[in-house]
mmCIF file of C-alpha atoms in Angstrom:
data_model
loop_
_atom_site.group_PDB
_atom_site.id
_atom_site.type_symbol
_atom_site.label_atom_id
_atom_site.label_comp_id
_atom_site.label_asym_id
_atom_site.label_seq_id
_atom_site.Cartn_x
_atom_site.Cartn_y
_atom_site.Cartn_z
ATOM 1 C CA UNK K 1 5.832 10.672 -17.947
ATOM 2 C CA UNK K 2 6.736 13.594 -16.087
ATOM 3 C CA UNK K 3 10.041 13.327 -14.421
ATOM 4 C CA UNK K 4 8.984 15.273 -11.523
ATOM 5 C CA UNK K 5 6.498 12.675 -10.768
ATOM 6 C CA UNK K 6 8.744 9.973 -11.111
ATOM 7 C CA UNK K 7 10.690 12.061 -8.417
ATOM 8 C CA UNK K 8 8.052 12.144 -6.124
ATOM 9 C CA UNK K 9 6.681 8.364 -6.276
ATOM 10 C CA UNK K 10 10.526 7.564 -5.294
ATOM 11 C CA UNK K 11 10.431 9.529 -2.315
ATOM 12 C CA UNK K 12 6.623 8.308 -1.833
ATOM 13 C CA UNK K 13 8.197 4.805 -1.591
ATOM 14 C CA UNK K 14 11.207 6.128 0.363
ATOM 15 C CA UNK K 15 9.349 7.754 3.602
ATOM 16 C CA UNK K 16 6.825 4.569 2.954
ATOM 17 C CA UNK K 17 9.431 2.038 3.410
ATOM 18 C CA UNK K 18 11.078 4.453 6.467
ATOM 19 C CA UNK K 19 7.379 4.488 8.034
ATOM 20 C CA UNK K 20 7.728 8.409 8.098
ATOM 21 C CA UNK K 21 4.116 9.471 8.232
ATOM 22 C CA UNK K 22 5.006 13.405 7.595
ATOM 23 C CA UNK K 23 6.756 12.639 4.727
ATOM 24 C CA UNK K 24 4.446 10.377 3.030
ATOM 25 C CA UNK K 25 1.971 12.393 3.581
ATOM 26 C CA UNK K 26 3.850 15.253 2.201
ATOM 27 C CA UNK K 27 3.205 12.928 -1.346
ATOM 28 C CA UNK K 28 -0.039 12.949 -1.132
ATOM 29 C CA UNK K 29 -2.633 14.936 -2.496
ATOM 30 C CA UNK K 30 -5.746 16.238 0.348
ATOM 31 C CA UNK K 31 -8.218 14.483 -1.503
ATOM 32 C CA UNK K 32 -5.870 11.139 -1.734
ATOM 33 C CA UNK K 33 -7.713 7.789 -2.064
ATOM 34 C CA UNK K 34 -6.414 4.728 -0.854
ATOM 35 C CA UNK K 35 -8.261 1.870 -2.512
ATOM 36 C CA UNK K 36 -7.573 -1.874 -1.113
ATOM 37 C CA UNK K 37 -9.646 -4.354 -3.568
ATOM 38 C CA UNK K 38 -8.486 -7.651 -1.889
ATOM 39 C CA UNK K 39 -10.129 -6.426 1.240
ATOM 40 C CA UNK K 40 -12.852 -4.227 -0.215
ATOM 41 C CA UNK K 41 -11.617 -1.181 1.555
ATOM 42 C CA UNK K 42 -11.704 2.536 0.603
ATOM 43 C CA UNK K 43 -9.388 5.667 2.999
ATOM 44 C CA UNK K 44 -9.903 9.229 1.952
ATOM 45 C CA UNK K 45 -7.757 12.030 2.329
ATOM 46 C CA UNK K 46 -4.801 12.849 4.443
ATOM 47 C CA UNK K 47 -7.012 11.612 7.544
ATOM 48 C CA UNK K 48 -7.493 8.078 5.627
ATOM 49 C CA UNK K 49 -4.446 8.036 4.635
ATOM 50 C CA UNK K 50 -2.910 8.007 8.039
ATOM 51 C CA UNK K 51 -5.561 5.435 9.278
ATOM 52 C CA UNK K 52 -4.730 3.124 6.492
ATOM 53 C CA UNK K 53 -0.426 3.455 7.220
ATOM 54 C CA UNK K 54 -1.240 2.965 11.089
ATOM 55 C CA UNK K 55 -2.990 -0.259 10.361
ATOM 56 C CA UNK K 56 -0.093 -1.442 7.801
ATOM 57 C CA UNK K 57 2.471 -0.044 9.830
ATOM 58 C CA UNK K 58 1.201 -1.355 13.732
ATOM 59 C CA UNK K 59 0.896 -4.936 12.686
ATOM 60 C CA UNK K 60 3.581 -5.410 9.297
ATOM 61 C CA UNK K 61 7.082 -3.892 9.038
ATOM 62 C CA UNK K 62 6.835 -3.595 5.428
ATOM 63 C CA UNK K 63 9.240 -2.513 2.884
ATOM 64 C CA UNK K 64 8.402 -1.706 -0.558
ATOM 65 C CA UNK K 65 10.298 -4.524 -2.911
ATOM 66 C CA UNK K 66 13.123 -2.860 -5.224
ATOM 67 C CA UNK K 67 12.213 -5.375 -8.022
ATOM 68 C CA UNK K 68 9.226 -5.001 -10.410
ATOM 69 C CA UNK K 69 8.171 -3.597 -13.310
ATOM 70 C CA UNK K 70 6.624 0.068 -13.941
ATOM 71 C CA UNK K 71 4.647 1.330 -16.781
ATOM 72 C CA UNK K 72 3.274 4.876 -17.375
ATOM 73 C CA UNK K 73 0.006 5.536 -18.741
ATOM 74 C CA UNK K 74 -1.173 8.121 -21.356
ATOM 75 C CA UNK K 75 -3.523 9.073 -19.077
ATOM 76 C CA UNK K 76 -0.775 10.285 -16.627
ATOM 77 C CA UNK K 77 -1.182 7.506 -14.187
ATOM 78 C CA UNK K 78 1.536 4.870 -13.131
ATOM 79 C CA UNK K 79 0.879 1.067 -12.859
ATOM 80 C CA UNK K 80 3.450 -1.263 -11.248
ATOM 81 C CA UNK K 81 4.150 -4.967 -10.151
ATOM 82 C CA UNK K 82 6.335 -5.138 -7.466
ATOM 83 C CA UNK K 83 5.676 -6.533 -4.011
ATOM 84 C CA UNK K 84 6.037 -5.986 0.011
ATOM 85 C CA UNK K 85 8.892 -7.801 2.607
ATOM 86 C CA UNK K 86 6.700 -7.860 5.697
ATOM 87 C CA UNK K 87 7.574 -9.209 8.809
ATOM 88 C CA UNK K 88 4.675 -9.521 10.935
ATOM 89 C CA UNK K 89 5.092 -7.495 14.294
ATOM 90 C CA UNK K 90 1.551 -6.786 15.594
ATOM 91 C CA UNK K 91 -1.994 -7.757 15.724
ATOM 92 C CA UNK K 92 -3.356 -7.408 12.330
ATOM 93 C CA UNK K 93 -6.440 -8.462 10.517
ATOM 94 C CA UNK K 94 -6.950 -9.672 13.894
ATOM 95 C CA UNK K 95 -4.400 -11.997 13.315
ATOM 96 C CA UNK K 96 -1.805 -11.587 16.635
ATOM 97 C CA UNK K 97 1.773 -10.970 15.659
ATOM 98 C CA UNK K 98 3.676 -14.400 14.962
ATOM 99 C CA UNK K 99 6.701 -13.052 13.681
ATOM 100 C CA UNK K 100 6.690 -14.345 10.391
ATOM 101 C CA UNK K 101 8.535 -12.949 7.383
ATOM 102 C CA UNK K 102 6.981 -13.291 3.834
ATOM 103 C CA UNK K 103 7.112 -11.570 0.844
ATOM 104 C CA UNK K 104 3.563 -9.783 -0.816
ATOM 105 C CA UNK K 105 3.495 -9.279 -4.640
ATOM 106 C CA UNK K 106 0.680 -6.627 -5.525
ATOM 107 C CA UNK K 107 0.021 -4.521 -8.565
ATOM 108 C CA UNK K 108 -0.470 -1.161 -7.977
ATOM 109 C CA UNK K 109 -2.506 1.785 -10.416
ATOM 110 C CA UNK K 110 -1.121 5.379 -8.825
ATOM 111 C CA UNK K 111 -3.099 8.475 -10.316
ATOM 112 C CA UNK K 112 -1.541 12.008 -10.044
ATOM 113 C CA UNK K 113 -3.197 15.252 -9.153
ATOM 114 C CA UNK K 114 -1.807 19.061 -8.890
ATOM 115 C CA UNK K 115 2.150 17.603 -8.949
ATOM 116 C CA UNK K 116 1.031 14.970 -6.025
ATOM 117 C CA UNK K 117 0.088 11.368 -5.556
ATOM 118 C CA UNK K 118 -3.747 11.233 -5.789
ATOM 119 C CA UNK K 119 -4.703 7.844 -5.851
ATOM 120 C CA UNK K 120 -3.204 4.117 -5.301
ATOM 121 C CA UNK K 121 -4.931 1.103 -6.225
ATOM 122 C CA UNK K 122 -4.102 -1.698 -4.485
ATOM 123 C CA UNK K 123 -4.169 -5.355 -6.180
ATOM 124 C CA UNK K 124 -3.294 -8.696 -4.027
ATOM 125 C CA UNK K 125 -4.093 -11.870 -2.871
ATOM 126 C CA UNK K 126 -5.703 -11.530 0.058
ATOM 127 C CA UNK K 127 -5.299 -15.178 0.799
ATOM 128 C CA UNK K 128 -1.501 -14.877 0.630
ATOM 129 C CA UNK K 129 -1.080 -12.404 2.853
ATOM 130 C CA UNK K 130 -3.556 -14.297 5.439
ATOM 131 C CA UNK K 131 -1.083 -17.559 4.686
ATOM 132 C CA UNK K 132 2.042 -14.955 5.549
ATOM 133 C CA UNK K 133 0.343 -13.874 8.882
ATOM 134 C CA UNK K 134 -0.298 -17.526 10.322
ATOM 135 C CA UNK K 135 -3.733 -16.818 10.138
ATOM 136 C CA UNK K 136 -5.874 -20.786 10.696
ATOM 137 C CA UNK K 137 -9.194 -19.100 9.094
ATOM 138 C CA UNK K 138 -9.748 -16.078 7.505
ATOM 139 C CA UNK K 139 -10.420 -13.047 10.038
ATOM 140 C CA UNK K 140 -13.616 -10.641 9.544
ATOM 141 C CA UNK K 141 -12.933 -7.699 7.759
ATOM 142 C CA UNK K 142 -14.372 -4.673 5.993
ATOM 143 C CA UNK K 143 -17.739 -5.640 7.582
ATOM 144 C CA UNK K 144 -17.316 -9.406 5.986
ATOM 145 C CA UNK K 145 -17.262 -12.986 7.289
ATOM 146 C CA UNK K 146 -15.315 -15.445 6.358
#
């Protein structure tokens, strides 16, 4: 694996965990894609990519975990287990805030693209994080009902 790349996913996960949107943005490729499997939602580009933060970042105060493992991929990509420390600060999943601090453990697949982060696959139990959030029932999302 490229060291450069290695470079950049640090400071990826630096302005990330800072909630600096012009700096993780400066990570990203233009033709990004955010995938999110647990809730079966898809962001494109820089203007996804912003969407998809604002959500995160108006209703968690997340921090990417320190712990975790990383492996690189002959294919160039980057797959890790690691995890989120979210404290829940605003409506989200249309769960109001409650305050509540929990830890997330995801898996992530990050492809690379022209020296930038081009794609992140997100991995998680979406049950989990509802359980973190307070939620009683499980919200509607990504046009689905519980």
């Amino acid at each position: 694996m490229d060291q450069a790349l290695i470079d950049l996913t640090q400071r990826h996960v630096a302005a990330e965990n800072a909630h600096d949107m012009e700096a993780t943005l400066a990570t990203l490729h233009a033709d990004c894609v955010f995938e999110d499997f647990a809730m079966g939602r898809v962001w494109r580009g820089h203007a996804g990519a912003t969407a998809h933060y604002r959500d995160w970042w108006s209703g968690l105060d997340t921090e990417v975990l320190p712990r975790g493992r990383r492996a690189f991929l002959n294919d160039g990509s980057m797959i890790a287990e690691t995890g989120f420390r979210c404290r829940h600060i605003g409506t989200f999943l249309g769960v109001p805030a409650t305050g509540h601090v929990f830890e997330l453990p995801f898996v992530v697949v990050v492809s690379y693209r022209d020296g930038l982060m081009h794609g992140e696959r997100f991995y998680y139990s979406l049950d989990r994080l509802l359980a973190g959030l307070g939620a009683a029932t499980r919200p509607q999302y990504a046009g689905q009902t519980a």
